[in-house]
Short mmCIF file of C-alpha atoms in Angstrom, two decimals:
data_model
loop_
_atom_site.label_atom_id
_atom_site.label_comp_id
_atom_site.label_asym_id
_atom_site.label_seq_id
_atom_site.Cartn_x
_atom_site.Cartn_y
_atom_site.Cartn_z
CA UNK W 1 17.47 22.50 -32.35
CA UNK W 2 20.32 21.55 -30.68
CA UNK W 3 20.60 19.59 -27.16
CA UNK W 4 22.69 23.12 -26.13
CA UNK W 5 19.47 25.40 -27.29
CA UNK W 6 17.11 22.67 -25.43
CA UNK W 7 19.13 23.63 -22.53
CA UNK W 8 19.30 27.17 -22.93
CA UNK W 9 14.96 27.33 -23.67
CA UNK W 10 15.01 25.22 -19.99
CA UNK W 11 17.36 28.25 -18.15
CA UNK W 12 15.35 31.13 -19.92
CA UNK W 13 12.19 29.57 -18.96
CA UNK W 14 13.72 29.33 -15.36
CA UNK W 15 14.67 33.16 -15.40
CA UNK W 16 11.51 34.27 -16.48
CA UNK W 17 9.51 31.60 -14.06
CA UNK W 18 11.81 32.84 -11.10
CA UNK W 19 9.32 35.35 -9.39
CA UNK W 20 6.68 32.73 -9.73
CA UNK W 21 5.92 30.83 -6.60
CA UNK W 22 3.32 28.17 -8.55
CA UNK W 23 4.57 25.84 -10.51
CA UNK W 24 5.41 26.75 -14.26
CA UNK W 25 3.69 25.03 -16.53
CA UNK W 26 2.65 25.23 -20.57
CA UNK W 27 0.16 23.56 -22.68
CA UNK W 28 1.16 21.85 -25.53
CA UNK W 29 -1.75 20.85 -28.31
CA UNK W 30 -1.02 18.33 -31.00
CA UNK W 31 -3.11 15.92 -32.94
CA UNK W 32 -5.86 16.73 -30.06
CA UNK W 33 -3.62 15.93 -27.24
CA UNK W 34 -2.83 18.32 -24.56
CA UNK W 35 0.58 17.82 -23.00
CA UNK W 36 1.47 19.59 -19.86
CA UNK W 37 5.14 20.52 -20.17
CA UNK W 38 7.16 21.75 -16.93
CA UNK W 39 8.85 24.43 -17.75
CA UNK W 40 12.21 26.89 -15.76
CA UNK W 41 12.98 25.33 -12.03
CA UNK W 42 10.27 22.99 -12.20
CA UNK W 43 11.41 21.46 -15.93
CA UNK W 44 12.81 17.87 -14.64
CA UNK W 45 16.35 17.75 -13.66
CA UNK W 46 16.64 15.12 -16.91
CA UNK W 47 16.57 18.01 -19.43
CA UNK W 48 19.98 19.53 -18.52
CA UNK W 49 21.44 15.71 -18.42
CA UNK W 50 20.08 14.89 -22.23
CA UNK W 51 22.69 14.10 -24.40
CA UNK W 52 20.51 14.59 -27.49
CA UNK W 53 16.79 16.59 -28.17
CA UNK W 54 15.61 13.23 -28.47
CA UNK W 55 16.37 12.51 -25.14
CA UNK W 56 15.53 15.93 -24.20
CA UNK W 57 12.06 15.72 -25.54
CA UNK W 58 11.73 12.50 -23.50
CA UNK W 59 12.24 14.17 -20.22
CA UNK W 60 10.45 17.12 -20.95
CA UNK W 61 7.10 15.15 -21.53
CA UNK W 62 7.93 12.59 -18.12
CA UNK W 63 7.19 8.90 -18.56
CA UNK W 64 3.16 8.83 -18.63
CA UNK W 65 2.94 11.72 -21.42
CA UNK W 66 6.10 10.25 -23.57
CA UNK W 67 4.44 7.16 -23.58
CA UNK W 68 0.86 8.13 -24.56
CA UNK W 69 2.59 9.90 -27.42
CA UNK W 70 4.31 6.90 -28.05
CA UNK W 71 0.57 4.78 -27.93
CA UNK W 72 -0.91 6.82 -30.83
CA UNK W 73 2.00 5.31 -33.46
CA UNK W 74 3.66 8.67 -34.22
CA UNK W 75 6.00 8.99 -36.75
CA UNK W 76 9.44 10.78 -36.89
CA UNK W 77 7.54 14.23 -38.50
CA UNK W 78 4.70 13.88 -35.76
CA UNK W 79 8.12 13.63 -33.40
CA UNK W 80 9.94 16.54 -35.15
CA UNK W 81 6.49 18.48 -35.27
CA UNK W 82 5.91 18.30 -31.32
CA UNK W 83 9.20 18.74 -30.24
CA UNK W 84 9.30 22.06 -32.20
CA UNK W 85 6.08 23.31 -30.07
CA UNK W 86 7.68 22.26 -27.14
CA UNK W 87 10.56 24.10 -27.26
CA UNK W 88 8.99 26.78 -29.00
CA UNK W 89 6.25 27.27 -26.08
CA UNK W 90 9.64 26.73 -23.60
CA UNK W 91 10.98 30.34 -25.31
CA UNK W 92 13.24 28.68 -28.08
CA UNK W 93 12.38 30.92 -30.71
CA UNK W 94 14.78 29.05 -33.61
CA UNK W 95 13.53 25.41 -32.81
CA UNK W 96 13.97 23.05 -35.59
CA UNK W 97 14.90 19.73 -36.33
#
């Protein structure tokens, strides 16, 4: 996925969230982890200032989550394979690394 489709799955998510008066949030499950991912208005302003998915990723999860994910000595796949569910459970329907 490009930074441009990370982007794009943060303004869809906003659209569809913009009725909502509760904050949008998803749940994100990997390797028995739950991850609480922000997503439309309330995604952090970071998102739309990433310069890369990595950095996208990175602002999506917030400091506390990226660095618990960080904590359990992930690899680049375990990377690649949760930043795929994020943006997939954002409304990026063609995420891939």
């Amino acid at each position: 996925m490009t930074t441009a489709a990370a982007k794009k799955a943060v303004v869809r998510a906003a659209e569809v969230a913009a009725t909502d008066t509760e904050p949008s949030f998803v749940s994100v499950e990997y390797k028995g982890k739950t991850y609480q991912i922000a997503v439309g208005d309330d995604a952090p302003i970071e998102v739309l200032e990433a310069e890369s998915d990595f950095d996208a990723v990175k602002a999506i999860l917030g400091p506390e989550q990226w660095a618990d994910f960080r904590s359990t000595k992930q690899t680049v796949g375990d990377y690649k394979n949760l930043s795929t569910l994020i943006f997939e459970a954002m409304g990026e329907d063609n995420a891939g690394n």
